[in-house]
Structures are given as structure tokens and as C-alpha cells.
Amino acid sequence: MRKKIPFVPSPHNVVEKMLSIADPKPDELLIDLGSGDGRIVISAARDYGCRSLGVEIDDVLIDYSRRRIERLGLENAEIVKADLHRFDLSNADVVTLYLLPETLKVLKPRLLNLKRGARIISHDYGIPGLKPDEVYIVRAGKPERSHLIYLYEID
């Protein structure tokens, strides 16, 4: 049994920067692994028009996210209850992550098998043993601190 990953939301301006880096197109699929309260899924669907899918295991967070999506009328956003370690990523154009290094290490082989041209955007933690294409710094939160955003492009 895997230990539960704690929910720590990405600050809104970090989400905005993550999505501006990923720049998902309307015909692309963004998958947020460990989608929490759905803020990345909702922002991507609303602001970029892409199909946006959140993968979450916590029923309370799933219900909260689904209610927000329904209230906003976002037909291109969805939250599914699934184990992020087993979820099919083969159609993903963008994968967003805010996961601990030990989880990223386990996911690394699956992430490296994303389709050509896919982008991985990871908040605060790099994927162990993988050199990012770019690293960005964003000041955010209360108290304010520096957040790192890692971009990996699959070629």
C-alpha cells in the first residue's frame, strides 16, 4: 500500500506560470496527476481551452473539484478517481505535477514514455536523475517564498 500524498495547493500565480510555460492548445490534453482541489485543471480548461483531466484519489477533493467544474460549466474539464501510479498517460500532451521526489522517481519511467512533443511541468521538485529543459522561479504564497517550476520536453 502506497502512503497517501499530502494535499498542498500550488499558489494561483504559480499555477498561472506553470500553464503559461506548458501553453496547452485547444486540441491538446492536459493531465494533472494528484489534482487536489482542481485549480490547475480548471485554469487550463477555462484559460487555454484544452481538454483538462485531473487524477485524484481523495473523495473530498474529487467532490469539491467536480462541484467547481460543474458550477463553472466547463465541459472540457474532468476529475477522475484513480491511482496516479496506474493512470494511462499515453494521450497526454501536458502532464502537471506537484509531487514529492520519491513519487516522481517512481513515475519517471512512465513520464519518459510520454508521446513525442509532450511537456512535463513539475512544481518545486525536479524529476530525480532527469535534467530539465528549463527551470523557472516564481515568488508566491503566504509567507512569500520562491517556487521552482521545472519544464521537461519529451523528444
C-alpha positions in Angstrom: 0.0 0.0 0.0 1.4 3.4 -1.0 1.4 6.2 1.5 -1.1 9.0 0.9 0.4 12.0 -0.7 -0.5 15.2 1.2 -2.6 17.9 -0.5 -0.6 21.1 -0.7 -2.1 23.5 -3.2 0.0 25.4 -5.7 -0.4 29.2 -5.3 -2.5 30.8 -8.0 0.3 32.7 -9.6 2.4 29.5 -9.7 -0.5 27.8 -11.5 -0.6 30.6 -14.0 3.1 30.4 -14.6 3.0 26.6 -14.9 0.3 26.9 -17.6 2.0 29.7 -19.4 5.1 27.5 -19.7 3.1 24.5 -20.8 1.0 26.6 -23.2 -1.6 23.9 -23.8 -3.5 24.2 -27.1 -7.3 23.7 -27.5 -6.7 20.4 -29.3 -4.4 19.1 -26.5 -4.9 17.0 -23.4 -3.5 18.2 -20.1 -3.4 15.7 -17.2 -2.8 16.9 -13.7 -1.6 14.0 -11.5 -2.7 14.5 -7.9 -5.1 17.3 -8.9 -6.1 18.3 -5.4 -8.8 21.0 -5.5 -8.7 21.1 -9.3 -7.2 24.5 -9.7 -4.8 23.5 -12.5 -7.5 21.5 -14.3 -10.0 24.4 -14.1 -7.5 27.1 -15.1 -6.2 25.1 -18.0 -9.7 24.4 -19.3 -11.0 27.9 -18.7 -8.0 29.9 -19.8 -6.5 27.8 -22.5 -9.5 25.8 -23.9 -7.7 22.5 -23.8 -9.2 19.3 -22.6 -8.1 19.1 -18.9 -8.2 15.9 -16.8 -7.4 15.7 -13.1 -6.4 12.4 -11.4 -7.1 12.3 -7.7 -7.7 9.6 -5.1 -9.2 11.7 -2.2 -13.0 11.7 -2.4 -13.4 15.0 -0.6 -11.1 16.8 -3.1 -12.8 15.0 -6.0 -16.3 16.1 -4.9 -15.0 19.7 -4.4 -13.3 19.8 -7.8 -16.3 18.4 -9.6 -18.7 20.8 -8.0 -16.4 23.8 -9.1 -16.2 22.4 -12.6 -20.0 22.0 -12.8 -20.6 25.5 -11.3 -18.3 27.0 -13.9 -19.9 25.0 -16.8 -16.6 23.6 -18.0 -17.3 20.8 -20.4 -13.6 20.3 -21.2 -12.6 19.7 -17.6 -13.0 16.4 -15.7 -11.8 14.8 -12.5 -11.4 11.1 -12.3 -10.8 8.9 -9.2 -7.7 6.9 -10.0 -4.3 5.9 -8.7 -1.8 8.2 -10.4 0.7 5.4 -10.5 -1.6 3.4 -12.8 -3.3 6.0 -14.8 -2.9 5.9 -18.6 -0.8 8.8 -19.7 -0.4 7.8 -23.4 -2.7 10.5 -24.8 -1.2 13.3 -22.6 0.3 16.4 -24.3 1.0 18.1 -21.0 1.4 16.5 -17.5 1.4 18.8 -14.5 2.8 17.6 -11.1 3.3 18.8 -7.6 4.6 15.6 -6.1 7.4 14.7 -3.7 10.7 13.5 -5.2 10.1 9.8 -4.1 6.8 9.8 -6.1 8.5 11.5 -9.1 11.2 8.8 -9.0 8.6 6.1 -9.2 6.7 7.9 -12.0 9.9 8.7 -14.0 9.8 5.7 -16.4 6.2 6.3 -17.3 6.9 10.0 -17.8 9.8 9.3 -20.1 7.4 7.2 -22.2 5.1 10.1 -23.0 4.5 10.8 -26.6 6.9 12.9 -28.6 6.4 16.7 -28.0 4.7 16.2 -24.6 5.6 18.6 -21.9 6.0 17.8 -18.2 5.6 20.7 -15.7 6.7 20.0 -12.1 6.2 22.4 -9.3 9.0 22.7 -6.7 10.6 19.3 -7.3 12.6 18.1 -10.3 12.4 14.5 -11.5 15.3 12.7 -9.9 18.1 11.9 -12.4 16.5 13.9 -15.3 17.9 17.2 -16.5 15.1 19.8 -17.0 14.9 21.7 -20.3 14.2 24.9 -18.2 13.8 25.9 -14.6 11.8 29.0 -13.6 11.5 30.8 -10.3 8.2 32.3 -9.1 7.7 34.3 -5.8 4.4 33.3 -4.3 2.5 32.2 -1.2 2.0 33.5 2.3 4.6 33.8 3.6 6.1 34.5 0.3 8.8 32.2 -0.9 10.5 31.1 -4.1 8.8 28.3 -6.0 10.6 26.3 -8.7 8.9 25.2 -11.9 10.6 22.5 -13.9 9.9 22.0 -17.6 10.8 18.7 -19.4 10.1 18.3 -23.1 9.8 14.8 -24.5 11.6 14.3 -27.8 
